JSON list of C-alpha atoms in Angstrom, two decimals:
[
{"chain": "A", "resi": 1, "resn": "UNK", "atom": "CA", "xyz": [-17.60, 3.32, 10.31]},
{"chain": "A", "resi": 2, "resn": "UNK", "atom": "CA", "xyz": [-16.05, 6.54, 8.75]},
{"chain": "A", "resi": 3, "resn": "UNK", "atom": "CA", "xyz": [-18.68, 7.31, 6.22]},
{"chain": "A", "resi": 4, "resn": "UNK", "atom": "CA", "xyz": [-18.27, 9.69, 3.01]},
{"chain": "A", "resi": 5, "resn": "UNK", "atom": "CA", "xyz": [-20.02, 13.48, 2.57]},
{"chain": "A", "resi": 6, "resn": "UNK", "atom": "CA", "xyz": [-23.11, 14.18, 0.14]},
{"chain": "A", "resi": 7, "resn": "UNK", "atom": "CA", "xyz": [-22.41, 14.86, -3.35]},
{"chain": "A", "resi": 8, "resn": "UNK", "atom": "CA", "xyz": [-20.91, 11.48, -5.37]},
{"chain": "A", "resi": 9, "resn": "UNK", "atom": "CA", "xyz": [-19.30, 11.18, -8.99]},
{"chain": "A", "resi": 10, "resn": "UNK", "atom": "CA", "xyz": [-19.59, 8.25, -11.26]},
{"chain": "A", "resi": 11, "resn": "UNK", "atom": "CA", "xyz": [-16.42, 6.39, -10.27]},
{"chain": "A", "resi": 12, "resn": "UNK", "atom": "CA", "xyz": [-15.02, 5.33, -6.67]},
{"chain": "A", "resi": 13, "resn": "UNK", "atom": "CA", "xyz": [-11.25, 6.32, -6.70]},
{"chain": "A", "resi": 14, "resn": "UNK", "atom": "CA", "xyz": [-8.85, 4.12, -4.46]},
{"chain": "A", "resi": 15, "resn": "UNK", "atom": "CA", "xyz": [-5.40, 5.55, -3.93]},
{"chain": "A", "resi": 16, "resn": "UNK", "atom": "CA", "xyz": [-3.46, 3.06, -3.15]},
{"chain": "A", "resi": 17, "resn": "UNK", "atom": "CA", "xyz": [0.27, 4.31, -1.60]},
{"chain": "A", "resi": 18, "resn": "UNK", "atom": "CA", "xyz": [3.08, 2.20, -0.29]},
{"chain": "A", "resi": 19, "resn": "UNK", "atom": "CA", "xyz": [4.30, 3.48, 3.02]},
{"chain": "A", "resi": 20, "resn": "UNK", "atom": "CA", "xyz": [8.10, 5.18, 3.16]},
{"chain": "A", "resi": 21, "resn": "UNK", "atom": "CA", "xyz": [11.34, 3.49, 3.58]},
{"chain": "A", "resi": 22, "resn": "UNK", "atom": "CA", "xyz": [12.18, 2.13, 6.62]},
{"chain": "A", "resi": 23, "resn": "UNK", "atom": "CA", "xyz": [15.82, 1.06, 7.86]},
{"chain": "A", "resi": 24, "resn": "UNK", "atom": "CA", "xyz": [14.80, -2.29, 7.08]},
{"chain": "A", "resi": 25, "resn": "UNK", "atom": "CA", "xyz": [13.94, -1.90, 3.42]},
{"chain": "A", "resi": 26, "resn": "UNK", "atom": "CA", "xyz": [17.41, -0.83, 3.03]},
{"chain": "A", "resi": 27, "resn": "UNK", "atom": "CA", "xyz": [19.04, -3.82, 5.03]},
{"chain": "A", "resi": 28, "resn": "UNK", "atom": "CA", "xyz": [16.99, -6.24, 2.95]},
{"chain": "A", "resi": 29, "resn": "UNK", "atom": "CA", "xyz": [14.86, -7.66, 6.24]},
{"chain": "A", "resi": 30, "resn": "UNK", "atom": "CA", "xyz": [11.57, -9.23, 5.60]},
{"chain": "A", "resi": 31, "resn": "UNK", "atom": "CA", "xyz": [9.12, -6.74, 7.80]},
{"chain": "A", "resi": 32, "resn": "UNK", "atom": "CA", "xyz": [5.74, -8.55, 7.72]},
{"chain": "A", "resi": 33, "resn": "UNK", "atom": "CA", "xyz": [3.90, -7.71, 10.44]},
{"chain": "A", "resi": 34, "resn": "UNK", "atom": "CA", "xyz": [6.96, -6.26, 12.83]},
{"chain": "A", "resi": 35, "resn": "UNK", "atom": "CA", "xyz": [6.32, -2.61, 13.29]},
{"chain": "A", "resi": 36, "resn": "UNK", "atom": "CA", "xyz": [9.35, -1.23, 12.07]},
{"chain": "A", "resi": 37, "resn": "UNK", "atom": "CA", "xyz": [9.31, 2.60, 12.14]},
{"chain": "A", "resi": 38, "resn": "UNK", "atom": "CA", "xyz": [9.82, 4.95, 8.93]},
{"chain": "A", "resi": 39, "resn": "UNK", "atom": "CA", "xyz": [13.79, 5.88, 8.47]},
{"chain": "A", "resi": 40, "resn": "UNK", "atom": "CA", "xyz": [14.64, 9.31, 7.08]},
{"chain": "A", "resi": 41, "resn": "UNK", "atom": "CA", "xyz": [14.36, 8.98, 3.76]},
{"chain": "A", "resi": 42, "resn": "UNK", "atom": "CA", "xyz": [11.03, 7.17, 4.31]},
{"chain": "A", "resi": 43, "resn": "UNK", "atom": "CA", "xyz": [9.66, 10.53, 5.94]},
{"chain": "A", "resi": 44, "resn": "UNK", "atom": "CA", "xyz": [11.04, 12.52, 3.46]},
{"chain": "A", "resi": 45, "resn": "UNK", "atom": "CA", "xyz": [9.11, 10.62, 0.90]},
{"chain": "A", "resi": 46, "resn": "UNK", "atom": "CA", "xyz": [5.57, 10.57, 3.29]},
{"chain": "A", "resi": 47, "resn": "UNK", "atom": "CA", "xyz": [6.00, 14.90, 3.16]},
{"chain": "A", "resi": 48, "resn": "UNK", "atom": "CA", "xyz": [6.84, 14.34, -0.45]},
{"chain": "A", "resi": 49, "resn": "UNK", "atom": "CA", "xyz": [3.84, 12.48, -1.84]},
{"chain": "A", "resi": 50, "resn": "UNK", "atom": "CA", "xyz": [1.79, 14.18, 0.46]},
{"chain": "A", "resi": 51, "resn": "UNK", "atom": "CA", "xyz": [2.80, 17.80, -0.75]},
{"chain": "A", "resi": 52, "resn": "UNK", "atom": "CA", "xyz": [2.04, 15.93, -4.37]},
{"chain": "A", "resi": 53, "resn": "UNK", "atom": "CA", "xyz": [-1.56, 14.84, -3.85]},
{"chain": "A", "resi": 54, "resn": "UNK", "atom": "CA", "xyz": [-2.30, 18.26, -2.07]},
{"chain": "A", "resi": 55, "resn": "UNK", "atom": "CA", "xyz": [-0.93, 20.05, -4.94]},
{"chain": "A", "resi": 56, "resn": "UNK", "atom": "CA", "xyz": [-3.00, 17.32, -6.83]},
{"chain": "A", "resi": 57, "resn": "UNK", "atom": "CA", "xyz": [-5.81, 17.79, -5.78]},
{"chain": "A", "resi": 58, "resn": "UNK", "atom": "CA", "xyz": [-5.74, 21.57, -5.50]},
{"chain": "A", "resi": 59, "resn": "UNK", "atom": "CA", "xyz": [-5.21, 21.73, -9.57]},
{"chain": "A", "resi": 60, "resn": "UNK", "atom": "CA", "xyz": [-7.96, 19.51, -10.41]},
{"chain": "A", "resi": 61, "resn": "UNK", "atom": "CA", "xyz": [-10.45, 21.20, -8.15]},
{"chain": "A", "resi": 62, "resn": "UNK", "atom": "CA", "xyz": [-9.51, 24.94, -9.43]},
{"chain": "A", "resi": 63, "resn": "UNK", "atom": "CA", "xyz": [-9.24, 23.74, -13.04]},
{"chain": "A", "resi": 64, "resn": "UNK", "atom": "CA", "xyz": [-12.10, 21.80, -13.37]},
{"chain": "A", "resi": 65, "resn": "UNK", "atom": "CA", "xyz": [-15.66, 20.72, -12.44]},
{"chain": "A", "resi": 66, "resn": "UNK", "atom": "CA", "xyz": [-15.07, 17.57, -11.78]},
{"chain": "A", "resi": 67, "resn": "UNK", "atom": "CA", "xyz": [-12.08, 17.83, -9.24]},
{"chain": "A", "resi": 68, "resn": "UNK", "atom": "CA", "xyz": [-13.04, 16.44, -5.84]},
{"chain": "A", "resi": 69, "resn": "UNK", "atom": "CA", "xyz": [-11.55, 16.06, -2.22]},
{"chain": "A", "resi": 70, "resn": "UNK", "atom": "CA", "xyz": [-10.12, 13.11, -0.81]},
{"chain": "A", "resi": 71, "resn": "UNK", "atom": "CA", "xyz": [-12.55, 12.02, 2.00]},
{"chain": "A", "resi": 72, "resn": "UNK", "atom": "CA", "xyz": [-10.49, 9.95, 4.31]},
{"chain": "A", "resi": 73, "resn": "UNK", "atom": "CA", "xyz": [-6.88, 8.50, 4.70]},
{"chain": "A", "resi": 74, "resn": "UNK", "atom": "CA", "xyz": [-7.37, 4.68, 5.27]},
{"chain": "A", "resi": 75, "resn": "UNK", "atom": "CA", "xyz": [-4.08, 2.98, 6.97]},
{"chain": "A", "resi": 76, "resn": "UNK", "atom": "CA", "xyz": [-2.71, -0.44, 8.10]},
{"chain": "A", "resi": 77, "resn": "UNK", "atom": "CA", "xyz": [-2.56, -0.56, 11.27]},
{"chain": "A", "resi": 78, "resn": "UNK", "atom": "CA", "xyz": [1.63, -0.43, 11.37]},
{"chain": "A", "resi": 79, "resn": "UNK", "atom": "CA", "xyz": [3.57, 2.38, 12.10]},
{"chain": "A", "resi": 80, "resn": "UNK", "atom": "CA", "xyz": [5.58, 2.86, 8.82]},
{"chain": "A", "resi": 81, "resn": "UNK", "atom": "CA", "xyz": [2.10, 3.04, 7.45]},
{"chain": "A", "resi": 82, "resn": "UNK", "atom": "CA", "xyz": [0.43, 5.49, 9.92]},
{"chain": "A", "resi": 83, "resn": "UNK", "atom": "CA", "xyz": [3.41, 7.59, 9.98]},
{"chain": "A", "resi": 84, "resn": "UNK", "atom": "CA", "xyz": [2.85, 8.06, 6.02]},
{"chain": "A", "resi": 85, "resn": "UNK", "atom": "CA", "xyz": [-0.85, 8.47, 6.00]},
{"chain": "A", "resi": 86, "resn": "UNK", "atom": "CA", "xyz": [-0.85, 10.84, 9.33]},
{"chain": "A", "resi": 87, "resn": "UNK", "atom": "CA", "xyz": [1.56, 13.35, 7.02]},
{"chain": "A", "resi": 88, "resn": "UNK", "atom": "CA", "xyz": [-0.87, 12.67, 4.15]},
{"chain": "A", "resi": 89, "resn": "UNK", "atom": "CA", "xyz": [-3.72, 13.74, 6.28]},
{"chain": "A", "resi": 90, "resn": "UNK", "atom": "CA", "xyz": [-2.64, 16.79, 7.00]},
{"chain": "A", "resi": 91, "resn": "UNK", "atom": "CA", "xyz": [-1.61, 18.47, 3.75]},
{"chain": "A", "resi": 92, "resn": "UNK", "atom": "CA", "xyz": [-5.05, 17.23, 2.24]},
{"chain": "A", "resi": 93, "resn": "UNK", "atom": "CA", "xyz": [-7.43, 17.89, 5.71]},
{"chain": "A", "resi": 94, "resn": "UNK", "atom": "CA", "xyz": [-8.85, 14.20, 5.69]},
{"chain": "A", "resi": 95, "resn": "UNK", "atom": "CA", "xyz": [-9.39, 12.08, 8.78]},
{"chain": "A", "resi": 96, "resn": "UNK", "atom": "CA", "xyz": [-7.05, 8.80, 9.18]},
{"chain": "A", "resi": 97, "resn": "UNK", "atom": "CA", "xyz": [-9.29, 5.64, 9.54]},
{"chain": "A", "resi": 98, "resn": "UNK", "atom": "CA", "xyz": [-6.92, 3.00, 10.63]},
{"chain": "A", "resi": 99, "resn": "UNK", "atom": "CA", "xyz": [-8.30, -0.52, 9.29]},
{"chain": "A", "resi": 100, "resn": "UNK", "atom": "CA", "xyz": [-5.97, -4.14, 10.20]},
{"chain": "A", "resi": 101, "resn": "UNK", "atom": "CA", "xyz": [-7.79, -5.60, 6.69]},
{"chain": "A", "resi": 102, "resn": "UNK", "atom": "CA", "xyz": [-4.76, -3.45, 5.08]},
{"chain": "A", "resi": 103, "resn": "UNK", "atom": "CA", "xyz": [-1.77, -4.64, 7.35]},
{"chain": "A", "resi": 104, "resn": "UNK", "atom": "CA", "xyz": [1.15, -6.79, 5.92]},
{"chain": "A", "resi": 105, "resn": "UNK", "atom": "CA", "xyz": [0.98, -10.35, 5.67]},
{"chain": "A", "resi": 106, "resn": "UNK", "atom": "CA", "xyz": [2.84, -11.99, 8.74]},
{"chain": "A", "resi": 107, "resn": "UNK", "atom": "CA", "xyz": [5.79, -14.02, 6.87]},
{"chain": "A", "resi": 108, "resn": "UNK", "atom": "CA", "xyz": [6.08, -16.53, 10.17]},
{"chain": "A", "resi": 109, "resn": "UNK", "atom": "CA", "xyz": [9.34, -17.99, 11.14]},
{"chain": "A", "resi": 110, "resn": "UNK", "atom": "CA", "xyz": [11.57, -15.72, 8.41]},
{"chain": "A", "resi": 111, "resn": "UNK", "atom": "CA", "xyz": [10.58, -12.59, 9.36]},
{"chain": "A", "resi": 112, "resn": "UNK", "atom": "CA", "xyz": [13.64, -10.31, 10.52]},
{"chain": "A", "resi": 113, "resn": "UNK", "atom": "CA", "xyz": [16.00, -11.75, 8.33]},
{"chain": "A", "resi": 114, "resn": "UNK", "atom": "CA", "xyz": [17.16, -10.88, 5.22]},
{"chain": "A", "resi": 115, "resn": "UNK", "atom": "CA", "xyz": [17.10, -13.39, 2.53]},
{"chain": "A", "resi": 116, "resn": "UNK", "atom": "CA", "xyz": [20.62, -14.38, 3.21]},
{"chain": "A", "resi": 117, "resn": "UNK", "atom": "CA", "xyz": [19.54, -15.59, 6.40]},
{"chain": "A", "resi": 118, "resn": "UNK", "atom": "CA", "xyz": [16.38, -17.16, 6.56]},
{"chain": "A", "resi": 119, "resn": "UNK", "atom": "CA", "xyz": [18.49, -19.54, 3.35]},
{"chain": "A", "resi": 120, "resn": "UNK", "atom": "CA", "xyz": [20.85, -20.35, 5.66]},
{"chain": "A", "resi": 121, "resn": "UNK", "atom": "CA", "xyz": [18.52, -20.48, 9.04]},
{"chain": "A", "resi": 122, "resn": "UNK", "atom": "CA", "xyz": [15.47, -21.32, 7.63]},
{"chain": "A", "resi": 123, "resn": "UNK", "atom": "CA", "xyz": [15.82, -23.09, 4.56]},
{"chain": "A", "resi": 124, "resn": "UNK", "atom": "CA", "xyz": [12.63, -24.87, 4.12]},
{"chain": "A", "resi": 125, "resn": "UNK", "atom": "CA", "xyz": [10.43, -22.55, 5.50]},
{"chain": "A", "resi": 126, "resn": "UNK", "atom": "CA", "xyz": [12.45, -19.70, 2.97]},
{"chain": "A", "resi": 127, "resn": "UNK", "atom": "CA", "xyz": [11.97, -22.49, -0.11]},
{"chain": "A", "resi": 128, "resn": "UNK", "atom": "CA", "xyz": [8.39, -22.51, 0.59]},
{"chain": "A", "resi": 129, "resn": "UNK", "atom": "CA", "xyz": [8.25, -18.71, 0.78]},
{"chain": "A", "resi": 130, "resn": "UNK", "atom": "CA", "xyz": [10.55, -18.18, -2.50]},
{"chain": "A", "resi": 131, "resn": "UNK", "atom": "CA", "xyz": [7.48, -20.46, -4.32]},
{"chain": "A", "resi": 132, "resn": "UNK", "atom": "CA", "xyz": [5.11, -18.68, -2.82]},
{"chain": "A", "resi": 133, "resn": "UNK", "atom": "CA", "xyz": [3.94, -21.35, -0.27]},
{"chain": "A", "resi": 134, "resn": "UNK", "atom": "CA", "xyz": [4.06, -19.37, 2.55]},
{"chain": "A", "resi": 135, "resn": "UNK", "atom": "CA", "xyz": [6.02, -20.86, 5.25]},
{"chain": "A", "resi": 136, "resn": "UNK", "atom": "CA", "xyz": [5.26, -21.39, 9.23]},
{"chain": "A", "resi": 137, "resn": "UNK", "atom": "CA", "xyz": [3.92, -19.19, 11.18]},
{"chain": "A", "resi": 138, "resn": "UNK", "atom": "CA", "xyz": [2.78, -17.08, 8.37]},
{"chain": "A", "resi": 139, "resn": "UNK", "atom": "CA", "xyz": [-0.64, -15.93, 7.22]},
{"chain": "A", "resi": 140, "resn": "UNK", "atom": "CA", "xyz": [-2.44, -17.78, 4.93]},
{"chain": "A", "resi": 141, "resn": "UNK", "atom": "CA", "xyz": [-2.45, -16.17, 1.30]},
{"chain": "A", "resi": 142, "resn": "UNK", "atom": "CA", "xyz": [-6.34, -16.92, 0.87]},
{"chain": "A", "resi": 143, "resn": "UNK", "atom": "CA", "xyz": [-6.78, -15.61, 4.27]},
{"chain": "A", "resi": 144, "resn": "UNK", "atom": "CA", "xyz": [-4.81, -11.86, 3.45]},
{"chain": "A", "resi": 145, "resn": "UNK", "atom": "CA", "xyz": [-6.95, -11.74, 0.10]},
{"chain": "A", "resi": 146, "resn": "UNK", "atom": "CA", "xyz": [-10.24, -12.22, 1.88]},
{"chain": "A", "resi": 147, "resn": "UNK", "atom": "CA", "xyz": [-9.76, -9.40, 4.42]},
{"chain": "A", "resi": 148, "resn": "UNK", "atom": "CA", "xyz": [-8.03, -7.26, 1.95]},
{"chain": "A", "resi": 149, "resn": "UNK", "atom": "CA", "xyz": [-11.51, -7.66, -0.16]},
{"chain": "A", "resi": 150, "resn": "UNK", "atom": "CA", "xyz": [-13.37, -7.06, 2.78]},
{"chain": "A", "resi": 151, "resn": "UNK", "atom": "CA", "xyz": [-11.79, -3.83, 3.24]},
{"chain": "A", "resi": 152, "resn": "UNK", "atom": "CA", "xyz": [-11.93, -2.60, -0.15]},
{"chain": "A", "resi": 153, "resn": "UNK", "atom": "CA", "xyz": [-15.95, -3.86, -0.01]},
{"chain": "A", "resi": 154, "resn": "UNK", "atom": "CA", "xyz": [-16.20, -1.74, 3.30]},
{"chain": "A", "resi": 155, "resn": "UNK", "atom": "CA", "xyz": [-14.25, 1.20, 1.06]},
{"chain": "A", "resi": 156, "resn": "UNK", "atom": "CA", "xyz": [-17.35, 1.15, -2.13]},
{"chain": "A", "resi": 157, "resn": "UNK", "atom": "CA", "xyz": [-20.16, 0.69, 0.25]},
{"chain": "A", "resi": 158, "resn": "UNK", "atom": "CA", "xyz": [-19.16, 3.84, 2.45]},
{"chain": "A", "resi": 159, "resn": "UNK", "atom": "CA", "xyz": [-16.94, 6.05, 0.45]},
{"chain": "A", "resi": 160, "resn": "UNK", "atom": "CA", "xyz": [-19.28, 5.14, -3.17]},
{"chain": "A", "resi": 161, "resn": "UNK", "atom": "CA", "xyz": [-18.45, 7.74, -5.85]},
{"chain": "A", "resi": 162, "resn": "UNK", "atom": "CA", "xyz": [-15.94, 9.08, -3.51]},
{"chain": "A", "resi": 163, "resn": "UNK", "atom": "CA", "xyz": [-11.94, 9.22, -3.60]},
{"chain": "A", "resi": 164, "resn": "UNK", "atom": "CA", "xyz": [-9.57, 8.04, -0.44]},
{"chain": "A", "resi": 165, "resn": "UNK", "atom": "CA", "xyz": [-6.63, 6.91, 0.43]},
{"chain": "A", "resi": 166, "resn": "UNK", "atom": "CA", "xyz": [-5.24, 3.65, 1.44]},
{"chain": "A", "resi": 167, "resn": "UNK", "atom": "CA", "xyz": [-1.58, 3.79, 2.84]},
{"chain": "A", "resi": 168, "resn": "UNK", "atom": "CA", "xyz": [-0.43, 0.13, 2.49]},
{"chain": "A", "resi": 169, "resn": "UNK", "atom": "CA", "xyz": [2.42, -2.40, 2.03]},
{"chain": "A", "resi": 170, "resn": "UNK", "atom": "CA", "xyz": [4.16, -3.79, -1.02]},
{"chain": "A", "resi": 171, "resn": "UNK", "atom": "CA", "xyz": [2.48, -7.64, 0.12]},
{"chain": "A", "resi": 172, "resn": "UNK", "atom": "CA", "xyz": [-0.69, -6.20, 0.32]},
{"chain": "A", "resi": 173, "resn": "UNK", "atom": "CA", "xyz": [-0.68, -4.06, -2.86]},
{"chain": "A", "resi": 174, "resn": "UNK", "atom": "CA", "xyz": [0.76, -7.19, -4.80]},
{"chain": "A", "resi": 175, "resn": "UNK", "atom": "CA", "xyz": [-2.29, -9.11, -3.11]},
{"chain": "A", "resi": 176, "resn": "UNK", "atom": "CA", "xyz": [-4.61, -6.22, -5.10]},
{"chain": "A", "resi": 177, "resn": "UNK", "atom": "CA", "xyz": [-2.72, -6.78, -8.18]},
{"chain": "A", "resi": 178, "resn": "UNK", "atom": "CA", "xyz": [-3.97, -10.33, -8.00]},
{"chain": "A", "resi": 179, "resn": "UNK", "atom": "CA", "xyz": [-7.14, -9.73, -7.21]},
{"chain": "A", "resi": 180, "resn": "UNK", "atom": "CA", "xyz": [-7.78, -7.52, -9.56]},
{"chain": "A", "resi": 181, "resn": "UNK", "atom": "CA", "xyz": [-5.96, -9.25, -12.53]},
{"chain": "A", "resi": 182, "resn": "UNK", "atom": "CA", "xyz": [-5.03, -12.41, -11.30]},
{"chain": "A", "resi": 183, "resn": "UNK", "atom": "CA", "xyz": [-1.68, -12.14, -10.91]},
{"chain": "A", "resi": 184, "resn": "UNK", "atom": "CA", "xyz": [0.87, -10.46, -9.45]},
{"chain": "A", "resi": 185, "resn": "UNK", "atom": "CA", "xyz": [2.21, -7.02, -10.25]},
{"chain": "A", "resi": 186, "resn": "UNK", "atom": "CA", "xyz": [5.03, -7.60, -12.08]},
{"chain": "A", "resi": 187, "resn": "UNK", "atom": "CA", "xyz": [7.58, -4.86, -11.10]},
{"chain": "A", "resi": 188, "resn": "UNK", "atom": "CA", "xyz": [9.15, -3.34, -7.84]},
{"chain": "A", "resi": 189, "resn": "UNK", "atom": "CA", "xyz": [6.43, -1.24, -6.09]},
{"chain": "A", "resi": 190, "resn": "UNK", "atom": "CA", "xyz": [8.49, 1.55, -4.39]},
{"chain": "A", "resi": 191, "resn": "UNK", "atom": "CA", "xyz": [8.25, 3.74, -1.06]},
{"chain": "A", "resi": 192, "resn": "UNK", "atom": "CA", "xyz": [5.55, 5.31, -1.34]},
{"chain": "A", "resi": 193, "resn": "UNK", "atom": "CA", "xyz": [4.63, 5.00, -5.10]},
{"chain": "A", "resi": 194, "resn": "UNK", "atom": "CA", "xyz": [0.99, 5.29, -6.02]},
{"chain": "A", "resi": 195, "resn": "UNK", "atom": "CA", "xyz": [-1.39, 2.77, -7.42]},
{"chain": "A", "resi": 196, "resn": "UNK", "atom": "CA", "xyz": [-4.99, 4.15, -8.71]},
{"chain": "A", "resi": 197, "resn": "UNK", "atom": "CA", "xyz": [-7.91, 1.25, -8.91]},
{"chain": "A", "resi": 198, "resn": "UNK", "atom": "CA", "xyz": [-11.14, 2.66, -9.85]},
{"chain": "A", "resi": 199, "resn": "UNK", "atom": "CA", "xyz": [-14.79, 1.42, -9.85]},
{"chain": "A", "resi": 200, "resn": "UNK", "atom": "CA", "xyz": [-18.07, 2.67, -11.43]},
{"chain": "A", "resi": 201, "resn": "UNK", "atom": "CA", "xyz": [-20.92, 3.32, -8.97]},
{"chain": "A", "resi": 202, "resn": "UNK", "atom": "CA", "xyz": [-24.26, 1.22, -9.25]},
{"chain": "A", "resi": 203, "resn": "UNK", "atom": "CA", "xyz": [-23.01, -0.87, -12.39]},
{"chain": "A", "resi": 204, "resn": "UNK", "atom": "CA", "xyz": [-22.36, -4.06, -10.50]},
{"chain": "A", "resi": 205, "resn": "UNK", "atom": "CA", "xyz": [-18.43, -3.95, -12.39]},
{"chain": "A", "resi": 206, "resn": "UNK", "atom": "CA", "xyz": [-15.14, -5.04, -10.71]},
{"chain": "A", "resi": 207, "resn": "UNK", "atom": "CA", "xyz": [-12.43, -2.22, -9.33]},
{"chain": "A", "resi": 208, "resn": "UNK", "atom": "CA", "xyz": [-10.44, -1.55, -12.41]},
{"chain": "A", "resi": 209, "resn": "UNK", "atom": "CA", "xyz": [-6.88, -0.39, -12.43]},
{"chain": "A", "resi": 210, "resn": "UNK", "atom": "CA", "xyz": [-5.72, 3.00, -14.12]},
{"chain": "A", "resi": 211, "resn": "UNK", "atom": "CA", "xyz": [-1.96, 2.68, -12.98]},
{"chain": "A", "resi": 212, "resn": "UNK", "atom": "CA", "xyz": [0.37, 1.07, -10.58]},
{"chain": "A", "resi": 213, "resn": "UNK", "atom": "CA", "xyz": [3.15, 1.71, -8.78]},
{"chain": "A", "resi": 214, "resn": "UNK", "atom": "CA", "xyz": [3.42, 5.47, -10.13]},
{"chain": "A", "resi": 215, "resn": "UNK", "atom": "CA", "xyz": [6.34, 7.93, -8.31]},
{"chain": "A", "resi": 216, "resn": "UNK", "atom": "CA", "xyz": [6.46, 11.15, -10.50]},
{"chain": "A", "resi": 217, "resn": "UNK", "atom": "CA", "xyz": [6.50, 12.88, -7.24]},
{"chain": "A", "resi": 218, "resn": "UNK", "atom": "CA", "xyz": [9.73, 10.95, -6.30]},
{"chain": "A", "resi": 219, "resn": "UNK", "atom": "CA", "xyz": [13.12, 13.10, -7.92]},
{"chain": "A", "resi": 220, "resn": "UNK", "atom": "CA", "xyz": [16.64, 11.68, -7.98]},
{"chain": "A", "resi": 221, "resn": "UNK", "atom": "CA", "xyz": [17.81, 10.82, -5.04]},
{"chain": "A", "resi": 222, "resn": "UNK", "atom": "CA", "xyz": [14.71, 10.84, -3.08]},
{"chain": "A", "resi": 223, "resn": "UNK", "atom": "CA", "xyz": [14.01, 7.23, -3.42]},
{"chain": "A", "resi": 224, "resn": "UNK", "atom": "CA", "xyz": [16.32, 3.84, -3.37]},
{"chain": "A", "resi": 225, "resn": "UNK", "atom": "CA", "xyz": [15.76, 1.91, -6.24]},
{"chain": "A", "resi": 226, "resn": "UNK", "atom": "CA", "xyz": [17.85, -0.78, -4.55]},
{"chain": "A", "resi": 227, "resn": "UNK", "atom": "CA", "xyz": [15.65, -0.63, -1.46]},
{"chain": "A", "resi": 228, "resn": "UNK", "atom": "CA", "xyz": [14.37, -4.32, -0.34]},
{"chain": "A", "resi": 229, "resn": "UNK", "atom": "CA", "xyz": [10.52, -4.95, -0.63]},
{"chain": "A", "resi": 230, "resn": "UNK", "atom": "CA", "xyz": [7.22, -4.37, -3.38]},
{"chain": "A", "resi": 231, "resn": "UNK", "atom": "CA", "xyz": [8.19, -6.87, -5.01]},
{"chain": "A", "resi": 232, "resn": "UNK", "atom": "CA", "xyz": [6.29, -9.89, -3.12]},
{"chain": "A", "resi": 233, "resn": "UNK", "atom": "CA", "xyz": [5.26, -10.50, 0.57]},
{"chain": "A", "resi": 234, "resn": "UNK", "atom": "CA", "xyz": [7.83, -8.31, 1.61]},
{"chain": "A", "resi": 235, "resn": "UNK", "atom": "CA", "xyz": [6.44, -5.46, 3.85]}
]
């Protein structure tokens, strides 16, 4: 496994970031686990949040003592995903570790359509899904939470005291909401926004989360707030 350089802090820093658009955010289709590749706007976001955390990074290091370097870019194992963490990993010089624990939920026999559609083609399997009871074909929910955990154990016991990245989907960082609190997150998680989950080294605590869903590197224009998915098990 990718393991972390000398030198820890007090607190292991999880970056959690949304991959960019793709053409089927904007069409409304439910991705899952069909690799669906980023759209234009979705790589102009990737450069954009990775310029940010460079620029980031390079502030907190030359302004104080306690600025560190991101150790390694995590990534699902989908191309809208790698495609964002490969531009991340070069503007901040950290090696890509691509880990299926942090891939989209497969959504079965509705994914592809837009919500239109599975109603009207699928509409017990989308009735199921609407109330969160998955639907056929699809992953089981305790299933995605157990490998997600998994990862994010595999995360503190290499990378303790450490910061990284983990380049993700809106599902996925919903699922880390709830594990974390619970429930849900209970807002739109956007292209690329960033979610920061924290956890103190060698005090047997839980990951603790410092914000969600953040895009002050995002200007007008440069994201679609109309843009399908983050806000369930929707890729």
């Amino acid at each position: 496994p990718a393991m972390a350089r000398e030198g820890a802090t007090g607190l292991t820093e999880v970056l959690l970031i949304r991959h960019g658009e793709t053409a089927w955010n904007t069409e409304g289709r439910l991705q899952g686990v069909i690799d669906i590749p980023l759209n234009d706007r979705g790589k102009s976001q990737a450069a954009r949040v990775a310029a940010y955390l460079a620029e980031r990074e390079g502030r907190e290091i030359g302004e104080t003592t306690s600025g560190r370097r991101t150790e390694a870019v995590f990534t699902s194992d989908l191309q809208r995903a790698g495609a964002t963490a490969q531009e991340i990993s070069r503007r901040l010089s950290a090696k890509v570790v691509t880990r299926k624990e942090f891939r989209e939920k497969c959504l079965g026999v509705i994914e592809g359509m837009t919500l239109e559609e599975a109603r009207v083609k699928e509409p017990e399997a989308y009735e199921k899904w609407r109330r969160g009871k998955g639907c056929p074909g699809a992953e089981d929910k305790g299933a995605v939470m157990d490998r997600v955990r998994s990862g994010l154990a595999d995360i503190e016991r290499n990378f303790s005291g450490k910061r990284v990245v983990v380049v993700t989907h809106g599902g996925i960082l919903n699922i880390v909401h709830r594990i974390l609190t619970g429930e849900k997150f209970p807002g739109k998680i956007p292209n690329t926004s960033i979610s920061t989950i924290t956890k103190s080294v060698g005090k047997g605590g839980d990951w603790r989360i410092e914000s969600y869903a953040v895009c002050d590197h995002l200007g007008e224009g440069e994201f679609d707030n109309k843009a399908f998915g983050g806000v369930g098990e929707t890729g």
